Coordinates of N, CA, C and O in Angstrom, one line a residue:
V28 N 33.9 -9.2 27.7 CA 32.5 -7.9 28.1 C 32.0 -8.0 27.1 O 30.9 -7.8 26.8
D29 N 32.6 -7.7 25.7 CA 32.2 -7.7 24.3 C 31.2 -8.6 24.3 O 30.3 -8.4 23.7
R30 N 30.7 -9.8 24.7 CA 30.1 -11.0 24.5 C 28.5 -10.3 25.4 O 27.6 -10.6 24.6
I31 N 28.4 -9.9 26.5 CA 27.4 -9.2 27.4 C 26.8 -8.4 26.3 O 25.5 -8.2 26.3
S32 N 27.8 -6.9 26.1 CA 27.3 -6.2 25.1 C 28.4 -5.3 24.5 O 29.4 -5.3 24.8
R33 N 27.9 -4.5 22.9 CA 29.0 -3.8 22.6 C 28.3 -2.4 22.6 O 28.3 -1.8 21.7
S34 N 27.5 -2.2 23.2 CA 26.5 -0.9 23.8 C 26.9 -0.4 25.2 O 26.2 -0.5 26.1
L35 N 27.8 0.7 25.3 CA 27.8 1.6 26.7 C 26.5 2.2 26.9 O 26.1 1.6 28.6
L36 N 25.6 2.5 26.6 CA 24.0 2.6 27.2 C 23.6 1.0 27.6 O 22.9 1.2 28.7
D37 N 23.6 0.1 27.1 CA 23.0 -1.3 27.2 C 24.2 -1.4 28.4 O 23.0 -2.0 29.5
F38 N 25.1 -1.5 28.3 CA 25.9 -2.2 29.4 C 25.5 -1.3 30.7 O 25.6 -1.9 31.6
A39 N 25.3 0.0 30.8 CA 25.3 0.7 31.7 C 24.5 0.6 32.7 O 23.8 0.7 33.9
R40 N 22.6 0.2 32.0 CA 21.9 -0.4 31.8 C 21.3 -1.3 33.2 O 21.4 -1.8 34.2
I41 N 22.8 -2.8 32.6 CA 22.6 -3.7 33.1 C 23.7 -3.6 34.3 O 23.3 -3.9 35.6
M42 N 24.4 -2.8 34.4 CA 25.0 -2.4 35.3 C 24.4 -1.6 36.8 O 24.2 -1.7 37.8
E43 N 23.2 -1.2 35.9 CA 22.5 -0.5 37.2 C 21.5 -1.2 38.0 O 21.3 -1.0 39.2
T44 N 20.7 -2.3 36.9 CA 20.1 -3.4 37.5 C 21.2 -3.9 38.5 O 20.8 -4.6 39.4
F45 N 22.4 -4.4 38.4 CA 23.0 -5.2 39.0 C 23.2 -4.2 40.5 O 23.3 -4.9 41.7
E46 N 23.9 -3.1 40.3 CA 23.9 -2.5 41.3 C 22.7 -2.2 42.6 O 22.3 -2.5 44.0
R47 N 21.2 -2.3 41.9 CA 20.1 -2.2 42.8 C 19.8 -3.4 43.6 O 19.2 -3.8 44.8
H48 N 20.2 -4.3 42.8 CA 20.4 -5.7 43.2 C 21.8 -5.9 44.3 O 21.8 -6.9 44.5
N49 N 22.5 -5.2 44.2 CA 24.4 -5.2 45.3 C 24.6 -6.9 44.6 O 25.0 -7.6 45.4
V50 N 24.8 -6.7 43.4 CA 25.8 -7.7 42.2 C 26.6 -7.2 41.8 O 26.6 -5.8 41.2
S51 N 27.8 -7.2 41.6 CA 29.2 -7.0 41.2 C 29.1 -7.9 39.8 O 28.6 -8.8 40.3
F52 N 30.0 -7.6 39.2 CA 30.4 -8.3 37.7 C 31.7 -8.4 37.8 O 32.6 -7.4 38.0
V53 N 32.3 -9.7 37.8 CA 33.8 -9.9 38.2 C 33.8 -10.9 37.0 O 33.6 -11.8 36.6
S54 N 34.8 -10.3 36.2 CA 35.5 -11.2 35.0 C 36.4 -12.3 35.4 O 37.3 -11.9 36.1
V55 N 36.3 -13.9 34.7 CA 37.3 -14.8 35.3 C 38.1 -14.3 34.5 O 39.8 -14.3 35.1
T56 N 38.1 -14.3 32.9 CA 39.3 -13.8 31.9 C 40.1 -12.9 31.7 O 40.8 -12.9 31.8
Q57 N 39.1 -11.6 32.2 CA 40.2 -10.5 32.6 C 39.8 -10.2 33.8 O 39.1 -9.9 34.3
A58 N 41.1 -9.2 33.9 CA 41.2 -8.5 35.7 C 40.5 -7.6 35.8 O 40.9 -6.8 35.6
F59 N 39.4 -7.5 36.2 CA 38.4 -6.2 37.0 C 37.3 -6.9 37.4 O 36.5 -8.3 37.2
N60 N 36.8 -6.0 38.3 CA 35.8 -6.0 39.7 C 35.3 -5.1 39.6 O 35.8 -4.2 39.8
T61 N 33.6 -5.0 39.1 CA 33.1 -3.5 39.1 C 32.9 -3.3 40.9 O 32.3 -2.6 41.2
A62 N 33.5 -3.9 41.7 CA 33.2 -3.4 42.7 C 33.8 -2.1 43.5 O 34.1 -1.8 44.3
T63 N 35.0 -2.2 42.5 CA 36.2 -1.4 42.4 C 36.0 0.1 41.6 O 35.6 -0.2 40.5
S64 N 36.7 1.2 41.9 CA 36.4 2.3 40.8 C 37.3 1.7 39.9 O 37.0 2.2 38.6
M65 N 38.7 1.5 40.4 CA 39.7 1.0 39.1 C 39.1 -0.3 38.0 O 38.9 -0.2 37.2
G66 N 37.8 -1.3 38.6 CA 37.7 -2.1 37.8 C 36.4 -1.3 37.1 O 36.4 -1.9 35.3
R67 N 35.5 -0.9 37.5 CA 34.6 0.0 36.5 C 35.1 1.2 35.2 O 34.8 0.8 33.7
L68 N 36.2 1.5 36.2 CA 37.1 2.3 35.0 C 37.7 1.6 33.7 O 37.4 1.5 32.3
I69 N 38.4 0.3 34.2 CA 38.5 -0.5 32.8 C 37.5 -1.2 32.2 O 37.7 -1.4 30.7
L70 N 36.8 -1.6 33.1 CA 35.2 -2.1 32.0 C 34.9 -1.3 31.4 O 34.7 -1.5 29.6
N71 N 34.4 0.2 31.3 CA 34.2 1.2 30.7 C 35.4 1.4 29.1 O 34.6 1.7 28.3
V72 N 36.1 1.4 29.5 CA 37.3 1.2 28.6 C 37.2 0.4 27.6 O 36.8 0.3 26.0
L73 N 36.8 -1.2 28.0 CA 36.7 -2.2 26.9 C 35.3 -2.4 26.5 O 35.4 -2.4 25.5
L74 N 34.4 -1.4 26.8 CA 33.4 -1.7 26.5 C 33.1 -0.3 25.5 O 32.9 -0.7 24.2
S75 N 34.1 0.4 25.6 CA 34.6 1.5 24.8 C 34.7 1.1 23.1 O 34.4 1.1 22.0
F76 N 36.3 0.1 23.7 CA 36.5 -0.5 22.3 C 35.5 -1.3 21.5 O 35.5 -1.5 20.1
A77 N 34.9 -2.1 22.3 CA 34.0 -2.7 21.9 C 32.4 -2.1 21.1 O 32.1 -2.7 19.8
Q78 N 32.3 -0.9 21.4 CA 31.2 -0.3 20.9 C 31.7 0.1 19.8 O 31.4 -0.1 18.6
F79 N 32.7 0.7 19.1 CA 33.9 0.9 18.4 C 33.8 -0.2 17.5 O 33.7 0.6 15.8
E80 N 34.3 -1.5 17.8 CA 34.4 -2.1 16.9 C 33.2 -2.4 16.2 O 32.8 -2.8 15.0
R81 N 32.1 -2.9 17.0 CA 30.7 -2.4 16.4 C 30.5 -1.6 15.4 O 29.5 -1.8 14.1
E82 N 30.6 -0.5 15.8 CA 30.3 0.3 14.7 C 31.1 0.4 13.6 O 30.9 0.5 12.2
M83 N 32.8 0.2 13.5 CA 33.3 0.1 12.3 C 33.1 -1.2 11.6 O 32.9 -1.2 10.4
I84 N 32.3 -2.3 11.9 CA 31.7 -3.6 11.1 C 30.7 -3.0 10.6 O 30.2 -3.2 9.1
S85 N 29.9 -2.4 11.3 CA 28.7 -1.8 10.5 C 28.9 -0.6 9.4 O 28.2 -0.9 8.6
E86 N 30.1 -0.1 9.5 CA 30.0 0.8 8.5 C 31.1 0.4 7.3 O 30.5 0.6 6.2
R87 N 31.2 -0.7 7.5 CA 32.5 -1.9 7.0 C 31.7 -2.2 5.5 O 31.4 -2.4 4.3
T88 N 30.8 -2.5 6.6 CA 29.5 -3.4 5.4 C 28.3 -2.7 4.6 O 28.5 -3.2 3.9
R89 N 27.8 -1.6 5.5 CA 27.8 -0.3 4.6 C 28.2 0.0 3.5 O 27.8 0.2 2.4
D90 N 29.4 0.0 3.4 CA 30.3 0.5 2.5 C 30.5 -0.7 1.7 O 30.2 -0.2 0.1
K91 N 30.6 -1.7 1.6 CA 30.8 -3.1 0.9 C 29.2 -2.7 0.1 O 29.6 -2.8 -1.3
I92 N 28.2 -2.8 1.0 CA 27.1 -3.1 0.1 C 26.9 -1.8 -1.1 O 26.8 -2.0 -2.5
A93 N 27.1 -0.6 -0.5 CA 27.5 0.6 -1.3 C 28.2 0.4 -2.6 O 27.7 0.3 -4.0
A94 N 29.1 0.0 -2.2 CA 30.2 -0.7 -3.7 C 29.3 -1.6 -4.5 O 29.9 -1.5 -5.7
A95 N 29.2 -2.4 -3.9 CA 28.9 -3.7 -4.9 C 27.4 -3.4 -5.8 O 27.2 -3.4 -6.8
R96 N 26.9 -2.2 -5.4 CA 25.8 -1.3 -6.0 C 26.0 -0.7 -6.8 O 25.7 -0.8 -8.1
R97 N 27.1 0.2 -6.5 CA 27.7 1.0 -7.7 C 28.1 0.1 -8.8 O 28.4 0.5 -9.5
K98 N 28.5 -1.2 -8.4 CA 29.3 -2.1 -9.6 C 28.4 -2.8 -10.4 O 28.2 -3.6 -11.4
G99 N 27.1 -2.3 -9.8 CA 25.7 -3.1 -10.9 C 25.4 -4.2 -10.1 O 24.8 -4.9 -10.8
K100 N 25.8 -4.5 -8.7 CA 25.4 -6.3 -8.5 C 24.4 -6.1 -7.7 O 24.0 -5.1 -7.1
W101 N 23.7 -7.0 -7.6 CA 22.2 -7.1 -6.9 C 23.0 -7.2 -5.6 O 23.6 -8.7 -5.3
S102 N 22.5 -7.0 -4.3 CA 22.9 -6.9 -3.1 C 22.4 -8.1 -2.4 O 22.1 -7.6 -1.0
G103 N 21.3 -8.6 -2.4 CA 20.4 -9.7 -2.0 C 19.0 -8.8 -1.5 O 18.5 -7.8 -1.8
G104 N 18.3 -9.4 -0.9 CA 17.1 -9.2 -0.4 C 16.0 -10.2 -1.3 O 16.2 -11.1 -1.9
M105 N 14.9 -10.0 -1.1 CA 13.9 -10.4 -2.1 C 14.1 -9.9 -3.4 O 13.9 -9.0 -3.5
P106 N 14.2 -10.6 -4.6 CA 13.5 -9.9 -5.7 C 12.8 -9.8 -6.2 O 11.6 -10.1 -5.3
V107 N 12.4 -8.8 -7.1 CA 11.5 -8.7 -7.5 C 10.7 -9.1 -8.8 O 11.1 -10.0 -9.7
L108 N 9.1 -8.9 -8.8 CA 8.9 -10.0 -10.1 C 9.5 -9.8 -11.4 O 9.8 -8.6 -11.6
G109 N 9.6 -10.8 -11.7 CA 10.1 -11.1 -13.1 C 11.2 -11.5 -13.1 O 12.1 -11.7 -14.4
Y110 N 12.4 -11.6 -11.7 CA 13.7 -12.3 -11.7 C 13.7 -13.6 -10.7 O 12.5 -13.2 -9.7
T111 N 14.4 -13.9 -10.6 CA 14.9 -15.1 -9.7 C 16.4 -15.1 -9.6 O 17.0 -14.5 -10.0
V112 N 17.1 -15.8 -8.3 CA 18.1 -15.5 -8.0 C 19.0 -17.3 -8.2 O 18.5 -18.0 -8.1
V113 N 20.0 -17.2 -9.0 CA 20.6 -17.9 -9.8 C 22.3 -17.9 -8.5 O 22.8 -16.6 -9.6
Q114 N 22.7 -17.9 -7.7 CA 23.6 -18.0 -7.5 C 24.3 -16.6 -7.2 O 25.1 -15.9 -8.0
T115 N 23.4 -16.4 -6.7 CA 23.6 -14.5 -5.9 C 23.5 -13.6 -7.0 O 23.6 -12.1 -7.0
K116 N 22.9 -13.7 -8.2 CA 22.5 -12.7 -9.5 C 21.0 -13.0 -9.7 O 20.9 -14.1 -9.8
L117 N 20.7 -11.7 -10.4 CA 19.2 -12.0 -10.8 C 18.8 -12.5 -12.3 O 20.0 -12.0 -13.1
V118 N 18.2 -13.4 -12.2 CA 17.7 -13.9 -13.8 C 16.6 -14.1 -14.2 O 15.8 -13.9 -13.0
V119 N 16.8 -13.6 -15.5 CA 15.0 -13.5 -15.8 C 14.5 -14.5 -16.1 O 14.9 -15.6 -16.3
D120 N 12.9 -14.7 -15.3 CA 12.0 -15.8 -15.2 C 11.2 -14.9 -16.2 O 10.6 -13.9 -16.2
D121 N 11.0 -15.9 -17.4 CA 10.1 -15.9 -18.4 C 8.9 -15.7 -18.4 O 8.3 -14.5 -18.8
D122 N 8.2 -16.4 -17.4 CA 6.9 -16.1 -17.2 C 6.7 -15.0 -16.5 O 5.6 -14.3 -17.0
E123 N 7.2 -14.4 -15.5 CA 7.1 -13.7 -15.0 C 7.6 -12.0 -15.6 O 6.4 -11.1 -15.4
A124 N 8.4 -12.2 -16.3 CA 9.1 -11.1 -17.2 C 7.6 -10.7 -18.2 O 7.9 -9.3 -18.4
D125 N 7.4 -11.7 -18.9 CA 5.8 -11.2 -19.5 C 4.8 -10.8 -18.8 O 4.4 -9.8 -19.3
R126 N 4.7 -11.9 -17.1 CA 3.3 -10.6 -17.0 C 3.7 -9.2 -16.5 O 3.0 -7.9 -16.4
V127 N 5.3 -8.8 -16.1 CA 5.7 -7.2 -15.8 C 5.6 -6.7 -17.5 O 5.2 -5.8 -17.2
R128 N 5.8 -6.9 -18.4 CA 5.4 -6.4 -19.4 C 4.5 -5.8 -19.5 O 3.8 -5.1 -20.0
H129 N 3.5 -7.3 -19.3 CA 1.7 -6.7 -19.7 C 1.8 -5.9 -19.0 O 0.9 -5.4 -19.0
I130 N 1.8 -5.8 -17.6 CA 1.6 -4.6 -16.6 C 2.0 -3.1 -17.0 O 0.9 -2.6 -16.8
F131 N 3.3 -3.2 -17.5 CA 3.4 -1.5 -18.4 C 2.2 -1.7 -19.3 O 1.9 -0.5 -19.3
R132 N 2.4 -2.3 -20.1 CA 1.3 -1.8 -21.4 C 0.1 -1.9 -21.2 O -0.6 -0.9 -21.5
M133 N -0.5 -2.4 -19.5 CA -1.9 -2.4 -19.4 C -2.1 -0.6 -18.4 O -2.2 0.0 -19.1
Y134 N -0.7 -0.6 -18.3 CA -0.7 1.1 -17.4 C -0.9 2.2 -18.6 O -1.5 2.9 -17.9
L135 N 0.2 1.6 -19.6 CA 0.1 2.7 -20.3 C -1.3 3.0 -21.1 O -2.1 3.8 -21.9
E136 N -2.3 1.9 -21.0 CA -3.4 2.0 -21.8 C -4.6 2.5 -20.8 O -5.4 2.8 -21.2
H137 N -4.2 2.2 -19.4 CA -5.4 2.4 -18.7 C -4.8 3.8 -17.9 O -5.4 4.5 -17.1
E138 N -3.6 3.9 -18.1 CA -3.2 5.3 -17.0 C -3.6 5.6 -16.1 O -3.8 7.0 -15.3
S139 N -4.1 4.5 -14.9 CA -4.9 4.5 -13.6 C -4.1 3.2 -12.8 O -4.4 2.1 -13.1
L140 N -3.8 3.8 -12.0 CA -3.4 2.5 -10.7 C -4.1 2.0 -10.0 O -4.1 0.3 -10.1
L141 N -5.4 2.1 -9.8 CA -6.3 1.5 -8.8 C -7.0 0.5 -10.2 O -7.5 -0.6 -10.0
D142 N -7.6 1.2 -11.4 CA -7.7 0.4 -12.1 C -7.1 -1.0 -12.9 O -7.5 -1.9 -12.8
V143 N -5.7 -0.5 -12.9 CA -4.8 -2.0 -13.4 C -4.9 -2.8 -12.4 O -4.9 -3.9 -12.7
A144 N -4.6 -2.0 -11.0 CA -4.5 -3.5 -10.2 C -5.9 -4.1 -9.9 O -5.9 -5.5 -9.7
K145 N -6.9 -3.7 -10.1 CA -8.1 -4.5 -10.4 C -8.4 -5.2 -11.2 O -8.8 -6.3 -11.0
R146 N -7.5 -4.7 -12.2 CA -7.3 -5.9 -13.5 C -6.6 -7.2 -13.7 O -6.9 -8.6 -13.6
L147 N -5.4 -6.6 -12.4 CA -4.9 -7.8 -12.4 C -5.4 -9.0 -11.4 O -5.1 -9.6 -11.2
N148 N -6.0 -8.1 -10.2 CA -6.5 -9.1 -9.3 C -7.8 -9.9 -9.7 O -7.5 -11.3 -9.4
K149 N -8.1 -9.4 -10.9 CA -9.4 -10.0 -11.4 C -9.0 -11.7 -12.2 O -9.5 -12.3 -12.6
R150 N -7.3 -11.2 -13.1 CA -6.8 -12.3 -13.6 C -6.0 -13.2 -12.5 O -5.2 -14.1 -12.8
V151 N -6.4 -12.9 -11.2 CA -5.5 -14.0 -9.9 C -4.2 -13.7 -10.1 O -3.3 -14.8 -10.0
W152 N -3.7 -12.4 -10.5 CA -2.2 -12.0 -10.4 C -1.7 -11.1 -8.9 O -2.2 -11.0 -9.0
R153 N -0.6 -12.1 -8.9 CA -0.4 -11.7 -7.4 C 1.2 -11.1 -7.8 O 2.1 -11.4 -8.7
T154 N 1.6 -10.5 -6.3 CA 3.1 -10.0 -6.2 C 4.0 -11.1 -6.4 O 4.1 -12.4 -6.0
K155 N 5.3 -10.4 -6.5 CA 6.5 -11.9 -6.3 C 6.4 -12.5 -5.3 O 6.3 -11.9 -3.9
R156 N 6.3 -13.8 -5.0 CA 6.4 -15.1 -4.3 C 7.6 -15.7 -4.1 O 8.3 -16.1 -4.9
W157 N 8.4 -15.4 -2.7 CA 9.8 -15.7 -2.7 C 9.7 -16.7 -1.3 O 9.1 -16.1 -0.2
V158 N 10.6 -17.7 -1.4 CA 10.3 -18.0 -0.1 C 11.9 -18.0 0.3 O 13.0 -18.4 -0.4
T159 N 12.4 -18.0 1.8 CA 13.7 -17.5 2.4 C 14.5 -18.8 2.6 O 13.8 -19.7 2.6
K160 N 15.7 -18.4 2.8 CA 16.7 -19.5 2.9 C 15.7 -20.3 4.1 O 16.1 -21.5 4.0
K161 N 15.7 -19.7 5.0 CA 14.8 -20.2 6.7 C 13.4 -21.0 6.1 O 13.2 -21.3 6.9
G162 N 12.8 -20.7 4.8 CA 11.6 -21.2 4.3 C 10.2 -20.4 4.8 O 8.9 -20.4 4.8
T163 N 10.5 -18.8 5.1 CA 9.6 -18.0 5.3 C 9.2 -17.6 4.1 O 9.7 -17.3 3.5
V164 N 7.7 -17.7 4.0 CA 7.3 -17.4 2.2 C 6.7 -15.7 2.6 O 6.4 -15.4 3.6
R165 N 7.2 -15.2 1.3 CA 7.0 -13.7 1.2 C 6.7 -13.2 0.0 O 6.6 -13.9 -1.1
G166 N 5.5 -11.9 0.2 CA 4.5 -11.6 -0.9 C 4.3 -12.4 -1.4 O 3.1 -13.1 -0.2
G167 N 3.2 -12.7 -2.6 CA 2.0 -13.3 -3.4 C 0.8 -12.8 -3.0 O 0.0 -13.6 -3.1
R168 N 1.3 -11.9 -2.7 CA -0.2 -10.9 -2.2 C -1.0 -10.3 -3.3 O -0.7 -10.3 -3.9
P169 N -2.4 -9.9 -3.3 CA -2.7 -9.3 -4.6 C -2.5 -7.9 -4.5 O -2.0 -7.1 -3.5
F170 N -2.6 -7.3 -6.1 CA -2.2 -6.3 -6.4 C -2.9 -4.9 -5.6 O -4.0 -4.9 -5.7
D171 N -2.3 -3.7 -5.5 CA -2.7 -3.2 -4.6 C -2.1 -1.6 -5.3 O -0.9 -1.7 -5.9
K172 N -2.8 -0.4 -4.7 CA -2.0 0.8 -5.8 C -0.5 1.0 -5.3 O 0.3 1.4 -6.2
N173 N -0.2 0.7 -4.4 CA 1.1 0.8 -3.5 C 2.0 -0.5 -4.1 O 2.8 0.0 -4.5
A174 N 1.4 -1.4 -4.3 CA 2.8 -2.6 -5.1 C 3.0 -2.4 -6.4 O 3.6 -2.6 -7.1
L175 N 1.8 -2.0 -6.9 CA 1.6 -1.8 -8.5 C 2.5 -0.4 -8.7 O 3.5 -0.3 -9.6
S176 N 2.7 0.4 -7.9 CA 3.6 2.1 -7.9 C 4.7 1.2 -7.8 O 5.9 2.3 -8.7
H177 N 5.0 0.5 -6.9 CA 6.8 -0.1 -6.9 C 6.8 -0.7 -7.9 O 8.4 -0.4 -8.3
L178 N 6.3 -1.6 -8.7 CA 6.8 -2.3 -9.7 C 6.9 -1.7 -10.7 O 8.0 -1.5 -11.0
L179 N 5.8 -0.6 -10.9 CA 6.4 0.4 -12.1 C 7.6 1.7 -12.1 O 7.6 2.0 -13.1
T180 N 8.0 1.6 -10.7 CA 9.2 2.9 -10.6 C 10.4 2.0 -10.6 O 11.2 2.5 -10.2
N181 N 10.4 1.0 -10.4 CA 11.6 0.1 -10.2 C 12.5 -0.3 -11.0 O 12.2 -0.4 -12.2
V182 N 14.0 0.7 -11.2 CA 14.5 0.8 -12.3 C 15.4 -0.6 -11.9 O 15.9 -0.9 -13.4
A183 N 15.0 -1.6 -11.7 CA 15.8 -3.0 -12.1 C 15.1 -3.5 -13.4 O 15.8 -4.4 -13.9
Y184 N 13.8 -2.8 -13.7 CA 13.2 -3.4 -15.0 C 14.1 -2.8 -16.2 O 13.4 -3.5 -17.5
I185 N 14.6 -2.0 -15.7 CA 16.0 -1.1 -17.3 C 16.9 -1.8 -16.9 O 17.3 -1.4 -17.8
G186 N 17.3 -3.1 -15.9 CA 18.5 -3.2 -16.0 C 19.5 -2.7 -15.0 O 20.9 -2.7 -15.3
K187 N 19.0 -1.8 -14.4 CA 19.6 -0.8 -13.5 C 19.2 -1.3 -11.7 O 18.4 -2.1 -11.7
V188 N 20.3 -0.8 -10.8 CA 20.6 -0.8 -9.4 C 20.2 0.3 -8.7 O 20.8 1.4 -9.9
K189 N 19.6 0.9 -7.9 CA 19.6 2.0 -7.1 C 20.3 1.5 -5.7 O 20.0 0.8 -4.7
Y190 N 21.3 2.8 -5.4 CA 21.7 2.6 -3.8 C 21.3 4.3 -3.6 O 21.9 5.1 -4.2
K191 N 20.2 4.2 -2.7 CA 20.0 5.3 -1.8 C 19.6 6.4 -3.4 O 18.2 5.8 -3.7
D192 N 19.8 7.7 -3.7 CA 19.1 8.4 -4.7 C 20.4 7.7 -5.8 O 20.1 8.7 -6.7
E193 N 21.4 6.9 -5.7 CA 22.3 6.9 -6.8 C 21.6 5.4 -8.0 O 20.8 4.6 -7.5
V194 N 21.4 5.7 -9.2 CA 21.2 4.8 -10.3 C 22.5 4.3 -10.5 O 23.3 5.1 -11.5
H195 N 22.5 3.2 -11.0 CA 23.7 2.3 -11.7 C 23.6 1.6 -12.8 O 22.6 0.2 -12.5
E196 N 24.5 1.5 -13.6 CA 23.9 0.1 -14.6 C 24.2 -1.6 -13.6 O 25.3 -1.2 -13.1
G197 N 23.2 -2.5 -13.9 CA 23.3 -3.8 -13.1 C 23.9 -4.4 -13.9 O 23.2 -3.9 -15.7
E198 N 24.1 -5.7 -13.3 CA 24.8 -6.7 -13.9 C 23.9 -7.7 -14.9 O 23.9 -8.4 -15.8
H199 N 21.8 -7.7 -14.5 CA 20.9 -8.2 -15.0 C 20.6 -7.8 -16.2 O 21.0 -6.4 -16.4
E200 N 20.0 -8.6 -16.8 CA 19.4 -8.4 -18.3 C 17.8 -7.1 -17.8 O 17.1 -7.5 -17.2
A201 N 18.0 -6.3 -18.8 CA 16.5 -5.7 -19.0 C 15.2 -6.4 -19.2 O 15.2 -7.7 -20.1
I202 N 14.1 -6.1 -18.7 CA 13.0 -6.6 -18.9 C 12.0 -5.4 -19.7 O 11.4 -6.2 -20.6
I203 N 12.3 -4.4 -19.2 CA 11.5 -3.3 -19.9 C 12.5 -2.2 -21.1 O 13.7 -2.1 -20.3
D204 N 12.1 -2.0 -22.1 CA 12.5 -1.3 -22.7 C 13.0 0.3 -21.9 O 11.7 0.8 -21.3
A205 N 13.4 1.2 -21.9 CA 13.9 2.8 -21.5 C 12.8 3.3 -21.7 O 12.5 3.9 -21.1
E206 N 12.5 3.1 -23.2 CA 11.6 4.0 -23.2 C 10.1 4.0 -23.1 O 9.4 4.8 -22.3
V207 N 10.0 3.0 -23.2 CA 8.6 2.4 -22.4 C 9.0 2.8 -20.7 O 7.4 3.4 -20.2
F208 N 9.6 2.3 -20.1 CA 10.0 2.7 -18.7 C 9.8 4.5 -18.7 O 8.9 5.1 -17.6
D209 N 10.4 5.3 -19.1 CA 10.2 6.7 -19.0 C 9.3 6.9 -19.3 O 8.6 8.0 -18.7
E210 N 8.1 6.4 -20.5 CA 6.9 7.0 -20.4 C 5.7 6.9 -19.4 O 5.0 7.4 -18.9
V211 N 6.3 5.4 -19.0 CA 5.0 5.2 -17.6 C 5.8 6.4 -16.4 O 5.1 6.6 -15.8
Q212 N 6.9 6.6 -16.3 CA 7.5 7.4 -15.3 C 6.6 8.5 -15.7 O 6.2 9.6 -14.3
T213 N 6.6 9.5 -16.3 CA 6.2 10.5 -17.2 C 4.7 10.8 -16.4 O 4.0 11.3 -15.7
M214 N 4.4 9.5 -17.3 CA 2.3 9.1 -16.6 C 1.9 9.5 -15.6 O 1.1 10.3 -14.7
L215 N 3.3 8.5 -14.8 CA 2.6 8.7 -13.1 C 3.2 9.8 -12.6 O 2.6 10.2 -11.7
Q216 N 4.3 10.2 -13.1 CA 4.4 11.9 -12.5 C 3.1 13.0 -12.6 O 2.9 13.7 -12.1
R217 N 2.6 12.6 -13.4 CA 1.4 13.7 -14.1 C 0.0 13.3 -13.4 O -0.7 14.1 -12.4

C-alpha cells in the first residue's frame, strides 16, 4: 500500500476516483479489500503508518543536514563562485577566488551594486557555472544586482556555513578576510 501513496489525503483522492468508477482496491499480498468496511479501516491504518514513516524520514534528513552544517560541513547543492567540490568538500578554485576578491574590492571602491554589476558584465565575468551529476548546466549568467548582492553577503567566503539563521565555522578555507567582509556588509546595509 505504501508504494501507491504515503499520504492519506492523496490516497483518499485515489479511492474517491475508484468509487466514482465502481472500482475496489484489493491487495494480493495484504489481506484487505476496500469493498468492505473492515478492509477500508485496515487500509487507513496502514496508510497512517506509511505517512508517519515518510514524515519521520523527512525529519531525520532535516536533522542530519542541520547537524552537518553545525559541524561546518558543506551539505551539497551548487557551490558558490570561488569554490569547487572535491569529494563532497568545498575547495578553493584559485582563478575564481581571485575574481571574488576583485569583486569585493570593486564594491568597496564603487559602493554600488548596479555599477559593479555593469563593470563585471563588461569584463564578461559570469556567475558560478556548475554542471550537476545529471549533466544539467546551472549558473554562468551575467551578473545582476541580486546575484551580486547574494555573492557579497555569502558567509562561505569567510570560511563559514549558514543553517537558517545560524552561522558556524566551516571546514573550507576562507577567500575573503573577515574585516573586508564586515566592511562590505556595513556598506550594503547603508
